[in-house]
Coordinates of C-alpha atoms in Angstrom, one line a residue:
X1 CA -46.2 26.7 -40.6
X2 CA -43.4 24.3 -41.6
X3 CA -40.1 24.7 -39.7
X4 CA -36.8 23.7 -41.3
X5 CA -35.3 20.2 -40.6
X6 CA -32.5 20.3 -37.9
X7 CA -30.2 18.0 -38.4
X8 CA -29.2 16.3 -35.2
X9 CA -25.4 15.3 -34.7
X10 CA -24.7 12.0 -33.1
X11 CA -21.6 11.4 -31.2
X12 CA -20.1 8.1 -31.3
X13 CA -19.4 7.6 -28.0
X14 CA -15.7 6.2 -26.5
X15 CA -16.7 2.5 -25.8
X16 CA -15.2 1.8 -21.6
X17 CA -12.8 -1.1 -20.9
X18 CA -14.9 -3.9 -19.7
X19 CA -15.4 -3.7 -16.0
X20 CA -14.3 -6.8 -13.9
X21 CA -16.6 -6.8 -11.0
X22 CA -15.4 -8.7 -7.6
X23 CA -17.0 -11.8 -8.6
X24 CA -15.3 -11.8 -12.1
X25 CA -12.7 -14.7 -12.3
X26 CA -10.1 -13.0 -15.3
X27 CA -8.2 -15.9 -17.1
X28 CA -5.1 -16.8 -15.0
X29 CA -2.3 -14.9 -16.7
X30 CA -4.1 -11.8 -16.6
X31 CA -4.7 -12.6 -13.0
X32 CA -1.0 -12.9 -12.2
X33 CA -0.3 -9.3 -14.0
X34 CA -2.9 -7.6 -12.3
X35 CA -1.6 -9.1 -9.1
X36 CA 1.8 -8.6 -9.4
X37 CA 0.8 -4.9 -10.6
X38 CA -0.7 -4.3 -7.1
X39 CA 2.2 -5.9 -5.4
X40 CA 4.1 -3.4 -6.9
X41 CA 1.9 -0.4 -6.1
X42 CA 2.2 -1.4 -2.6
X43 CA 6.2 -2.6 -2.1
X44 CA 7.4 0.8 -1.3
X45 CA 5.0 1.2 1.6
X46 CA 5.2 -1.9 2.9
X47 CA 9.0 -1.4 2.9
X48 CA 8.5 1.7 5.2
X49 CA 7.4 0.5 8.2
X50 CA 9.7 -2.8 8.8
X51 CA 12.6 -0.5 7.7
X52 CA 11.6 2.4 10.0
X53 CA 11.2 -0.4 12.5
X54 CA 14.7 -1.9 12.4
X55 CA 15.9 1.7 12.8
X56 CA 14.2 1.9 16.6
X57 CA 15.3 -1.0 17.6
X58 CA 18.6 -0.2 18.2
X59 CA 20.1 -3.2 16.5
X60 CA 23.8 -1.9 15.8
X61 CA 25.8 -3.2 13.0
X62 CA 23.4 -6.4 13.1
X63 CA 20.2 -3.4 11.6
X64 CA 21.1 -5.2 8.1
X65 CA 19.9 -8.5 8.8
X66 CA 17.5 -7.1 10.9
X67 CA 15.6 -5.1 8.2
X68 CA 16.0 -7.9 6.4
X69 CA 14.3 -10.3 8.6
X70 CA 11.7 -7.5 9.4
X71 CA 10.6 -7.4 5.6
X72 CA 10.5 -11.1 5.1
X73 CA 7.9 -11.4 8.4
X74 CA 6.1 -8.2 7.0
X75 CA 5.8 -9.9 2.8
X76 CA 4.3 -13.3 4.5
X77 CA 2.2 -11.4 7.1
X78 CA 0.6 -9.3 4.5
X79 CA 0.1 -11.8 2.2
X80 CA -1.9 -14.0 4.2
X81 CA -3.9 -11.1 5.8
X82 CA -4.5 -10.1 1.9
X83 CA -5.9 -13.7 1.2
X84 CA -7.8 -14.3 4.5
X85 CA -10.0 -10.3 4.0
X86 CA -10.4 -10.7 0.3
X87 CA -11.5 -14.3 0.4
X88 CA -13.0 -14.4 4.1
X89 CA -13.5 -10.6 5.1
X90 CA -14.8 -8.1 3.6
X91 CA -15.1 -10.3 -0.1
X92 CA -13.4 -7.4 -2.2
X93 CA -10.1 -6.5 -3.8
X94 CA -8.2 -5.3 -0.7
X95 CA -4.6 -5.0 0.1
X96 CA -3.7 -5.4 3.7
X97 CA -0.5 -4.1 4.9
X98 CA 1.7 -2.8 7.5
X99 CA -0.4 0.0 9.8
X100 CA 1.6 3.0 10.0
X101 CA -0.6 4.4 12.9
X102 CA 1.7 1.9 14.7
X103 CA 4.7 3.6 13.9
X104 CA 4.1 6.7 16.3
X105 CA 3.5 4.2 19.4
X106 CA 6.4 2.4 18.8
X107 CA 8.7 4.8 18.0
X108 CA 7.1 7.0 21.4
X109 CA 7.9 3.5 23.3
X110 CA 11.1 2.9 21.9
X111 CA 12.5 6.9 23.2
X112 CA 11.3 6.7 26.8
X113 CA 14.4 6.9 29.1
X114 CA 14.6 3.6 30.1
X115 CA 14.3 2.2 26.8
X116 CA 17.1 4.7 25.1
X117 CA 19.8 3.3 22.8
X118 CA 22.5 6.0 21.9
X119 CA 24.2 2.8 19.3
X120 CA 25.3 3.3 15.8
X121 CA 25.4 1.3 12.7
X122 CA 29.0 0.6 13.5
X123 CA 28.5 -0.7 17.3
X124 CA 28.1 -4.1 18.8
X125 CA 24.5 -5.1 20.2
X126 CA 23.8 -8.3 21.7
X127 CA 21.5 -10.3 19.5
X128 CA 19.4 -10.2 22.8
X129 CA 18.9 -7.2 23.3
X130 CA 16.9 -6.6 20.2
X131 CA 15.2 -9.9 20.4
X132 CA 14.2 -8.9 23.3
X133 CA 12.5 -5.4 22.3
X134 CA 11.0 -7.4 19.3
X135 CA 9.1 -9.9 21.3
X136 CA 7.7 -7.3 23.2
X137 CA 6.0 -5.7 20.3
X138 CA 4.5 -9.2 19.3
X139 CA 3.7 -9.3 22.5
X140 CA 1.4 -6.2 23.1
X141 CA 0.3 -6.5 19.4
X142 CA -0.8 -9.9 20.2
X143 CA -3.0 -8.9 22.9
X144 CA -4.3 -5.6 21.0
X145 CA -5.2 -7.9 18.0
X146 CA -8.4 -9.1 20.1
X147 CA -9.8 -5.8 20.2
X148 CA -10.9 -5.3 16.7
X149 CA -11.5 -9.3 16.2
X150 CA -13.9 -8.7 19.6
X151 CA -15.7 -5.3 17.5
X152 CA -15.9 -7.3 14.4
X153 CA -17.2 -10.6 16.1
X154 CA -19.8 -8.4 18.0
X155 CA -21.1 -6.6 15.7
X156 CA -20.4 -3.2 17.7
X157 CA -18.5 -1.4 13.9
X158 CA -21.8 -2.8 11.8
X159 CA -24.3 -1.2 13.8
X160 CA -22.4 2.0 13.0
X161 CA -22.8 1.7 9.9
X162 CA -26.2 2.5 9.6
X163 CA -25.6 5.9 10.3
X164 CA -23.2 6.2 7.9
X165 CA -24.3 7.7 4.4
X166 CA -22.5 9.5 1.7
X167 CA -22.6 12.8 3.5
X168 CA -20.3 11.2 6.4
X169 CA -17.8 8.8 3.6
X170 CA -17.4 11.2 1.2
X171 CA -15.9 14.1 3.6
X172 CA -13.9 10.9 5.2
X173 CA -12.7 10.3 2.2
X174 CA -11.5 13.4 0.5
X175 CA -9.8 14.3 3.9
X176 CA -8.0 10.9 3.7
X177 CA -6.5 11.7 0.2
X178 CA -5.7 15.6 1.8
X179 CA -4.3 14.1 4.9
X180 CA -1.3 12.3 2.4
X181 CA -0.6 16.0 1.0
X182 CA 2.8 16.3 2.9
X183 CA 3.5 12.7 2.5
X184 CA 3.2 12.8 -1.0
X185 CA 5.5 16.2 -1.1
X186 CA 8.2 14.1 1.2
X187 CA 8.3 11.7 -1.5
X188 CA 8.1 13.8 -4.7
X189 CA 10.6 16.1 -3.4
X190 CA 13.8 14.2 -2.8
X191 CA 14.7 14.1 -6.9
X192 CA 13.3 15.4 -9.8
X193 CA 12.5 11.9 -11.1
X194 CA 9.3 11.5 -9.6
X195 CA 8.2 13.6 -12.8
X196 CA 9.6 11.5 -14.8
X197 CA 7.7 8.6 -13.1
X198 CA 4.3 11.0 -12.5
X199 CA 4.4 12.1 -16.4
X200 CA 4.6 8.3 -17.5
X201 CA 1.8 7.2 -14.9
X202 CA -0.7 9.7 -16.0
X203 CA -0.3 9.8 -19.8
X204 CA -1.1 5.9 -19.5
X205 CA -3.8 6.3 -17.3
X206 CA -5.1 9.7 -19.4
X207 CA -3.9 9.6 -22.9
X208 CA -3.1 5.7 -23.7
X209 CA -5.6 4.1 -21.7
X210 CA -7.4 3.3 -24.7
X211 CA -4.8 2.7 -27.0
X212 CA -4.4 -1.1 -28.0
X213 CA -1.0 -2.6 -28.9
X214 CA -0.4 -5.5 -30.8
X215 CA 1.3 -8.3 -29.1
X216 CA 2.0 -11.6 -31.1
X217 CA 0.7 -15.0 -30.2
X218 CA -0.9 -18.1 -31.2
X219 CA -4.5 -19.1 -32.4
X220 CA -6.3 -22.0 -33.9
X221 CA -2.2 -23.6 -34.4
X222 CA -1.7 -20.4 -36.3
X223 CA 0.5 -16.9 -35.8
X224 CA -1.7 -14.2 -34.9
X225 CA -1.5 -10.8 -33.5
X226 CA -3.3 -9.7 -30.5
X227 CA -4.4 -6.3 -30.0
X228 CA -4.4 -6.0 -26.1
X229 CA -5.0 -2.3 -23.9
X230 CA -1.4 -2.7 -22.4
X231 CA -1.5 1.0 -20.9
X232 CA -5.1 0.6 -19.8
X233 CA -4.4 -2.4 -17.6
X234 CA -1.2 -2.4 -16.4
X235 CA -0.7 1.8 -16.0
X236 CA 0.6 1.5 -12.6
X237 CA 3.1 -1.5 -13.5
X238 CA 4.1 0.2 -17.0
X239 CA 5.1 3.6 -14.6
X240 CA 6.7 1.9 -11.6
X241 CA 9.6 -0.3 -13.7
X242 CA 9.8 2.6 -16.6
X243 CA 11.2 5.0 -13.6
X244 CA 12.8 2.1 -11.9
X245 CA 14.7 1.7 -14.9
X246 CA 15.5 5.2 -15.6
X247 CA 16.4 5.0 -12.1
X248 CA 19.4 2.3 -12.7
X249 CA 20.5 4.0 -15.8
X250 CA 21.5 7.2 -13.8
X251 CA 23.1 4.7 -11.5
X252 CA 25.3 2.9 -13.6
X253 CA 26.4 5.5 -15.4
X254 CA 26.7 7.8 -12.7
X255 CA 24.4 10.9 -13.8
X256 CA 23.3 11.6 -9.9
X257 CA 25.5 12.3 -7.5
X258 CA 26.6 9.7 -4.5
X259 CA 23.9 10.0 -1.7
X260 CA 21.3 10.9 -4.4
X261 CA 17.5 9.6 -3.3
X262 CA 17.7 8.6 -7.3
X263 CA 20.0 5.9 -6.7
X264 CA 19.4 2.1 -6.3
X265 CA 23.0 1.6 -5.2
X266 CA 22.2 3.0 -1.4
X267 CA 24.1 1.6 1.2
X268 CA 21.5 0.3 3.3
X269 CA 19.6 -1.3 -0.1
X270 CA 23.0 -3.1 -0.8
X271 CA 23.5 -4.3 2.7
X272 CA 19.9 -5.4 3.0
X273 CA 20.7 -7.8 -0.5
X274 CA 24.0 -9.0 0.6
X275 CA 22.5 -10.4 4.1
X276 CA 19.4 -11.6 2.4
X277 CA 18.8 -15.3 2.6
X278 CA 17.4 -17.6 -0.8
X279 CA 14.9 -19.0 1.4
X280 CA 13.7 -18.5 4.9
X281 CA 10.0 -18.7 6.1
X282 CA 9.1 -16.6 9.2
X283 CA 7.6 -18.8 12.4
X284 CA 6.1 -18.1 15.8
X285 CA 8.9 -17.2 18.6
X286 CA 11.7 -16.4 16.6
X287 CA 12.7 -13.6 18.3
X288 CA 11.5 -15.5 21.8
X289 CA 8.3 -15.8 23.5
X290 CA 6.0 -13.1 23.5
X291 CA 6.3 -10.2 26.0
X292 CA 3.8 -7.8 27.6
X293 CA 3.8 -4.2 28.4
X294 CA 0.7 -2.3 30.0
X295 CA 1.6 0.9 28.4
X296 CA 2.6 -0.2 25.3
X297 CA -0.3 -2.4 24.8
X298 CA -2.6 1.0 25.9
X299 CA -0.3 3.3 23.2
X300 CA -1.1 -0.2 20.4
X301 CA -4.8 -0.4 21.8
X302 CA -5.3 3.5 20.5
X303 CA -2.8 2.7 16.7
X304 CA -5.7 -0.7 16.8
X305 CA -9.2 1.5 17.4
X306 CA -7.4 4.4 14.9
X307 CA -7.1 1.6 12.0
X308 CA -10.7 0.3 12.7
X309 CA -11.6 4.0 11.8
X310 CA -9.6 4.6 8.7
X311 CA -10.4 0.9 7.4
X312 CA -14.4 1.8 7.5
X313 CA -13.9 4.6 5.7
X314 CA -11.8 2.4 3.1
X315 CA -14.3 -0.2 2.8
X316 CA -17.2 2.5 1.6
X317 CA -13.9 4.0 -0.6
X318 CA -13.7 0.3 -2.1
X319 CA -16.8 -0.3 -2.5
X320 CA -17.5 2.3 -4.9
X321 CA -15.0 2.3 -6.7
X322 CA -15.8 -1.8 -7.4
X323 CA -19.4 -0.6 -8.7
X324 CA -20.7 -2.4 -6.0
X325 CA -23.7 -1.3 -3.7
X326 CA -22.7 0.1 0.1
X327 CA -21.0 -2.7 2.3
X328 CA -23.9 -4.2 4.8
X329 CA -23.4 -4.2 8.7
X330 CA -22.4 -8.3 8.2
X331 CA -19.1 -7.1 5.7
X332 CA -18.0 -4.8 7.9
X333 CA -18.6 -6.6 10.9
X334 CA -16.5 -8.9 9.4
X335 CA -13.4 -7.1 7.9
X336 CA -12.4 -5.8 11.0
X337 CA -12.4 -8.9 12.2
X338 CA -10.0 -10.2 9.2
X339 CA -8.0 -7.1 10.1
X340 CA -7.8 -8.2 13.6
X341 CA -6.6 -11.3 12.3
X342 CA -4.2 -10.1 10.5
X343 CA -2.4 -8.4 13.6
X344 CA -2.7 -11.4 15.4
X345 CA -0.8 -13.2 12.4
X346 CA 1.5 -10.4 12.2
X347 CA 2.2 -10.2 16.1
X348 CA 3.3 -13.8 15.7
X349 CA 5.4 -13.7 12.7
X350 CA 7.1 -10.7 13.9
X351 CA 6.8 -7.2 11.6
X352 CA 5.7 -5.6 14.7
X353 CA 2.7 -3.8 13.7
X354 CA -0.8 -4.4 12.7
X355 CA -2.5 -4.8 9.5
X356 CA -4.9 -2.6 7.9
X357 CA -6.3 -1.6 4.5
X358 CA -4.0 0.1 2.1
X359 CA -5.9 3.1 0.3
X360 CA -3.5 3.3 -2.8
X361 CA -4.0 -0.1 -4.4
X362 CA -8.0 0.8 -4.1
X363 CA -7.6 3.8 -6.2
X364 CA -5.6 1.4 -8.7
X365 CA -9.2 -0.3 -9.2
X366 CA -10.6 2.5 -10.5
X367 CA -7.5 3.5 -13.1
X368 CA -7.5 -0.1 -14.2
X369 CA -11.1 -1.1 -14.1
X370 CA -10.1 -4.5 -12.5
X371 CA -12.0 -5.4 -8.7
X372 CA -11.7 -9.0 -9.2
X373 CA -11.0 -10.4 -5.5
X374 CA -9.2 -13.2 -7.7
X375 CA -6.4 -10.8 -8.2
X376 CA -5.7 -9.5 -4.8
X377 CA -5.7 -13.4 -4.2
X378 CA -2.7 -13.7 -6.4
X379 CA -1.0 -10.1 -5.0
X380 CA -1.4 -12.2 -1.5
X381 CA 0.5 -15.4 -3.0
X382 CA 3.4 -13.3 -4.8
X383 CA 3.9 -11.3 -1.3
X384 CA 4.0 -14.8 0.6
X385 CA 6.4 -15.7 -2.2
X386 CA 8.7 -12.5 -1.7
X387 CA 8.7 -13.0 2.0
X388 CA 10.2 -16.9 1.8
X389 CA 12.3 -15.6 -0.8
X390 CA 13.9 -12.6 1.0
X391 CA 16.3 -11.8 -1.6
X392 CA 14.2 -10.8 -4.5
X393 CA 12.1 -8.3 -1.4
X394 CA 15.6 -7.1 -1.1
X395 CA 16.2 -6.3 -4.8
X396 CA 13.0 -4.4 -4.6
X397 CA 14.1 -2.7 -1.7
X398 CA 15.8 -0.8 -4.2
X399 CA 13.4 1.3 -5.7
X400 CA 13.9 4.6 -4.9
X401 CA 12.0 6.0 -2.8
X402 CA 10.6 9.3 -4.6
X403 CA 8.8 6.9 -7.2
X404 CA 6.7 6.5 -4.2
X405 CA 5.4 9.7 -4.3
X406 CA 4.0 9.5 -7.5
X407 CA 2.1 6.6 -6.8
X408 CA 0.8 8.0 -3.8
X409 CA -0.2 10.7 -5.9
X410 CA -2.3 9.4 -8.4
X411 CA -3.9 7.1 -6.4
X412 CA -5.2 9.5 -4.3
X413 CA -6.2 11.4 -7.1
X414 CA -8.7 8.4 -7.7
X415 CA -9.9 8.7 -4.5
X416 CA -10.8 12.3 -4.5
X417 CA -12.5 11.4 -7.8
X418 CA -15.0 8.8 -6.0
X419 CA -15.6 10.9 -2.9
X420 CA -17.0 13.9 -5.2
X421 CA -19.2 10.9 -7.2
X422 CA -20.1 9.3 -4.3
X423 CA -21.9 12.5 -3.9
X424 CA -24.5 12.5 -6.7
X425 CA -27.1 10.5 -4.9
X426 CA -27.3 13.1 -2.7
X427 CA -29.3 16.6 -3.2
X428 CA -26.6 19.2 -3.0
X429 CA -29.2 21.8 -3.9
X430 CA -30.6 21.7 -0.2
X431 CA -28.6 24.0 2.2
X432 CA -29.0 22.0 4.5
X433 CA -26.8 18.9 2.9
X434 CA -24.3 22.1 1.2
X435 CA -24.2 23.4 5.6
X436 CA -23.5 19.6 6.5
X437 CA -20.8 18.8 4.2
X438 CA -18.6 22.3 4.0
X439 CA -18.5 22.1 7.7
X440 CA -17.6 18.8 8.3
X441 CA -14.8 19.7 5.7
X442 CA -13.9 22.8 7.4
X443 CA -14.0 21.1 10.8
X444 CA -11.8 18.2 9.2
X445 CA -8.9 20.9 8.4
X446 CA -9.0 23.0 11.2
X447 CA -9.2 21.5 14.3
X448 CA -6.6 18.6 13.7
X449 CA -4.2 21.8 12.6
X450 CA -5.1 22.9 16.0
X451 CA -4.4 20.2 18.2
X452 CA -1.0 19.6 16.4
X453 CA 0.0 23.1 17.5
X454 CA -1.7 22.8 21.3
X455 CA -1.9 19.7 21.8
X456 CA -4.1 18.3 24.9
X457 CA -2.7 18.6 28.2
X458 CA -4.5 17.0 31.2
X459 CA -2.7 15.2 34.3
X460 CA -3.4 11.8 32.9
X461 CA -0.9 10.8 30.4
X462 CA -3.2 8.2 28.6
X463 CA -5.8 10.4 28.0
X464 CA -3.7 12.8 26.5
X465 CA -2.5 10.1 24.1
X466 CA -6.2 9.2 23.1
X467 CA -7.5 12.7 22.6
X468 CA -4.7 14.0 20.9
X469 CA -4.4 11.1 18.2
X470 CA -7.8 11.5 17.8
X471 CA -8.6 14.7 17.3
X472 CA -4.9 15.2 15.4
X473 CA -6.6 12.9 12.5
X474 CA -8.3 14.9 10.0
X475 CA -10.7 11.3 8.6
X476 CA -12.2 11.1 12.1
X477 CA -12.6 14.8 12.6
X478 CA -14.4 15.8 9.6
X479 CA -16.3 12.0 9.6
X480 CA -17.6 12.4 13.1
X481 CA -18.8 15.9 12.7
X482 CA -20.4 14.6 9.4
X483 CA -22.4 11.4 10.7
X484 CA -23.5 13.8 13.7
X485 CA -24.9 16.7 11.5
X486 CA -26.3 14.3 9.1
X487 CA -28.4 12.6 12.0
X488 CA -29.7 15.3 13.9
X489 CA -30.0 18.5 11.6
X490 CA -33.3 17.9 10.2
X491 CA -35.0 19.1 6.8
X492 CA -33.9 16.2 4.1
X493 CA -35.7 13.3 3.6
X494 CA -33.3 10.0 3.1
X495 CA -33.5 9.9 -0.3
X496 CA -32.3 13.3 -0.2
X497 CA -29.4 12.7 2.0
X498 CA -28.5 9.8 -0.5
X499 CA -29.9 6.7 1.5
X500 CA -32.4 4.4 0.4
X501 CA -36.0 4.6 1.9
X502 CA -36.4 2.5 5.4
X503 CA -37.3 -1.0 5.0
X504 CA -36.5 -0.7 0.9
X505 CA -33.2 -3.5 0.3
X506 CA -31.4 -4.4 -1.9
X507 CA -32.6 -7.4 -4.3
X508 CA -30.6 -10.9 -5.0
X509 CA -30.3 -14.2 -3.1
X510 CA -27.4 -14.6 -0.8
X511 CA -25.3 -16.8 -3.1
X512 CA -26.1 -13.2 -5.4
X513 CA -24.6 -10.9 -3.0
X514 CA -20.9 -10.0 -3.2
X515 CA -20.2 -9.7 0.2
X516 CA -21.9 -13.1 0.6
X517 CA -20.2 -16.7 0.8
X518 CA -20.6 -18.9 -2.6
X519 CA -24.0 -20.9 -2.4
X520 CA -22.8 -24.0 -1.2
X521 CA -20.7 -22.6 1.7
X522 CA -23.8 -20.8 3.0
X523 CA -25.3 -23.9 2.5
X524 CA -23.1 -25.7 5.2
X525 CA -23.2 -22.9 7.2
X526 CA -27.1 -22.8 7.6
X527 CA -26.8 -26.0 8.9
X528 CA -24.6 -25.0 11.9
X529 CA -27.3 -24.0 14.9
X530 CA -26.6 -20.8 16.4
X531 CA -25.2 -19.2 12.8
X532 CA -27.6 -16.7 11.8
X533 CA -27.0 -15.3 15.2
X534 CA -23.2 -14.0 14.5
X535 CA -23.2 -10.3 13.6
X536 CA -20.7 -11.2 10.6
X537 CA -22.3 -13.6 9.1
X538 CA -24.7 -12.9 6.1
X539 CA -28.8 -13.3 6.6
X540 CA -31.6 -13.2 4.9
X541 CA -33.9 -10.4 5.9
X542 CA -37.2 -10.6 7.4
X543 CA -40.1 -12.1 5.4
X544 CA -42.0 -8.4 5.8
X545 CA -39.2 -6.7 3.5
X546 CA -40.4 -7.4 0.5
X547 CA -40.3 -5.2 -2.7
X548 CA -42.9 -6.4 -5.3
X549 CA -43.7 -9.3 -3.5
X550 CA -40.2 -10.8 -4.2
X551 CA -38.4 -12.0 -1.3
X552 CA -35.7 -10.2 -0.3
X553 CA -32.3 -11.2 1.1
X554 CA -28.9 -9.5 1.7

């Protein structure tokens, strides 16, 4: 019996943006865009903390220069912790900035009796005085730094790791990106330009993205027009000055009222420009020596062991959305190490608080398809060059501060996005994996909610602080009821909780591996006896993991 011919319809399919992978080197001047389109993802949050940091440190009618000298020290400390993770660290795109699980110690320090300070804006405060408060943050944050440099260094974080799989990241990271809920509302809610800023962020990222505009240039000695995907790549820079802009139109002519959070004419933005310096390079012991508190350095220990948690989480976040396979034991190991560095640099240069990973600017990978380490490399240089050059981080002081929320926004949104892929390698059709992750997600919600509203309350002071900071954060909550259920509820194979079967890894020589050093510097490093002892440096595997008869190494 003959059946009629179907005719099949083929759908031409959308051809992706090319995807630059962390090893990718992108020609310079694209380099410098996508840099400088990070920096400016992240200058409104990095502008937070030195400015909420000025305000507890009761500087008087001197918190102008203040704030100004507290974001020059936080540009140059964040740019070289950028540099030293994304080179040294971890080996992937990540922005390090200002931790704000700081803020809550300081600001708890800072209000105890016998550090109050009742001054104004318009009162007289010995230079001193503040100095003084100053060096005792370096001081403690000093000493804290060593912590997460000593859990790096002995590899105490990368043996974690391996009982971490996508049933304990992806719960981590949704609550992460629910945890900035009220945050982002703070933001968004102060003016009704955020929309203005959200609608232009996401028809480039949703609508334009593949749209190519011609741009006029040279080739072969002759005019020619190049048609580049401007909305595409540069989505979160396009958004960011289009609002800014809109921003100083209502200013100048005076369509918001006085006081508006819409205005780039603020008081404290135009203070913060007139005291700003041309050039000025932040050094050791400018506020003094280094001082030393035991219960601030306790209150920093806890923001330290906090950031260690977050940045884990981050680094799995990162890692998928780079297209990259699950960072080893050695990568952690070693980028909370970096990180510990960074505090240390940052407890010597003076912001105050320690560095950590920033979770927007890895959502702005995945908008922009763009995970070349070469480009946080360049975001690194420009914040060095903002910090020596304090007036042009005071000029973007300016940017209002609800455009923040819209950032916020839409980067989370990207993160929310990889959580829920992160979680098709695992078999949700088991109830066991469905019981694991719902609860952990429930548990994630509910008991941090809980704790806020009854807090702990035992007769030691320090271990209230600990529990409740803990079990207040919604990542380490859900995580750590995740990675426990995931480990002891039986009934899935690996594969089926997403892992990869025991003693299978993953394929490529060392100088392969992303997390790796370059061929030659492992070269020089082999050499060194005692090397392929350190927990963060990369090794090959034993000679009995092989796959195919094919040596092995990570």
């Amino acid at each position: 019996m003959d059946y009629p011919e179907k005719k099949i319809e083929v759908r031409k399919q959308t051809a992706q943006r090319p995807f630059l992978r962390a090893r990718d080197t992108p020609p310079i001047g694209l380099a410098l865009l996508y840099g400088f389109q990070q920096v400016m993802v992240c200058v409104s949050a990095l502008l937070t903390v030195p400015l909420i940091m000025a305000d507890s440190m009761c500087a008087g009618n001197r918190i102008a220069v203040l704030r100004q000298t507290l974001i020059s020290s936080t540009f140059v400390s964040s740019g070289i912790s950028t540099i030293i993770q994304t080179l040294f660290g971890m080996r992937l795109a990540l922005l390090q900035g200002t931790a704000f699980a700081y803020v809550p110690s300081v600001q708890g320090f800072m209000n105890l009796p016998e550090n109050a300070c009742n001054a104004t804006e318009f009162d007289d405060v010995a230079k001193e005085v503040t100095d003084q408060k100053i060096a005792l943050l370096q001081g403690c944050l000093i000493a804290s730094s060593f912590v997460p440099m000593l859990i790096g260094s002995t590899g105490l974080v990368g043996m974690l790791t391996k009982f971490i799989g996508p049933l304990t990241v992806s719960p981590l990271m949704l609550l992460l990106a629910f945890s900035q809920a009220d945050l982002m509302v703070t933001h968004i809610s102060k003016h009704w330009v955020a929309i203005v800023q959200a609608v232009t962020l996401f028809a480039t990222i949703l609508y334009l993205a593949d749209v190519k505009v011609p741009i006029p240039g040279m080739k072969n000695g002759k005019f020619h027009w190049y048609k580049v995907n401007v909305f595409g790549q540069y989505p979160y820079l396009i958004a960011i000055l289009t609002s800014w802009i809109f921003c100083i139109v209502l200013t100048v002519f005076n369509l918001t009222p006085e006081g508006s959070a819409a205005r780039v004419d603020k008081n404290i933005s135009i203070a913060v420009i007139k005291e700003s310096e041309w050039f000025a390079v932040p050094y050791p012991g400018k506020f003094g020596p280094p001082q030393f508190n035991t219960g601030l350095f306790l209150l920093f220990l806890l923001s330290a062991m906090t950031s260690v948690f977050e940045s884990v989480g981050d680094y799995h976040a990162a890692a998928r959305v780079s297209e990259e396979r699950p960072p080893p034991s050695h990568a952690i190991n070693r980028g909370i190490l970096a990180e510990g560095m960074g505090s240390l640099i940052s407890g010597l240069l003076g912001p105050g608080v320690g560095m950590t990973t920033h979770t927007e600017n890895i959502g702005v990978i995945g908008v922009t398809r763009v995970a070349s380490r070469w480009t946080m490399v360049m975001a690194g240089v420009f914040l060095i060059i903002l910090g020596v050059v304090p007036v042009i981080g005071a000029v973007l002081s300016t940017i209002p501060d609800p455009l923040v929320g819209g950032v916020l926004a839409s980067s989370m949104a990207m993160v929310v996005g990889v959580a829920i892929s992160n979680l098709q390698t695992v078999d949700m059709s088991l109830s066991r994996n469905m019981g694991v992750f719902g609860f952990s997600m429930m548990f994630g919600l509910i008991v941090p909610k809980y704790f806020t509203k009854f807090p702990v309350d035992t007769d030691w002071d320090w271990l209230n602080q600990v529990l409740n900071v803990l079990l207040q954060m919604p990542m380490f909550v859900g995580a750590l009821c995740a990675c426990i259920l995931d480990n002891t509820v039986g009934g899935a194979t690996r594969e089926q909780r997403g892992l990869r079967p025991r003693g299978e890894i993953y394929a490529g020589g060392i100088d392969e591996c992303t997390y790796s050093y370059p061929k030659w510097a492992m070269n020089i490093l082999n050499r060194i006896p005692g090397v392929q002892y350190i927990p963060c440096m990369p090794k090959e595997k034993k000679r009995t993991n092989r796959v195919g008869g094919e040596e092995i190494r990570l």
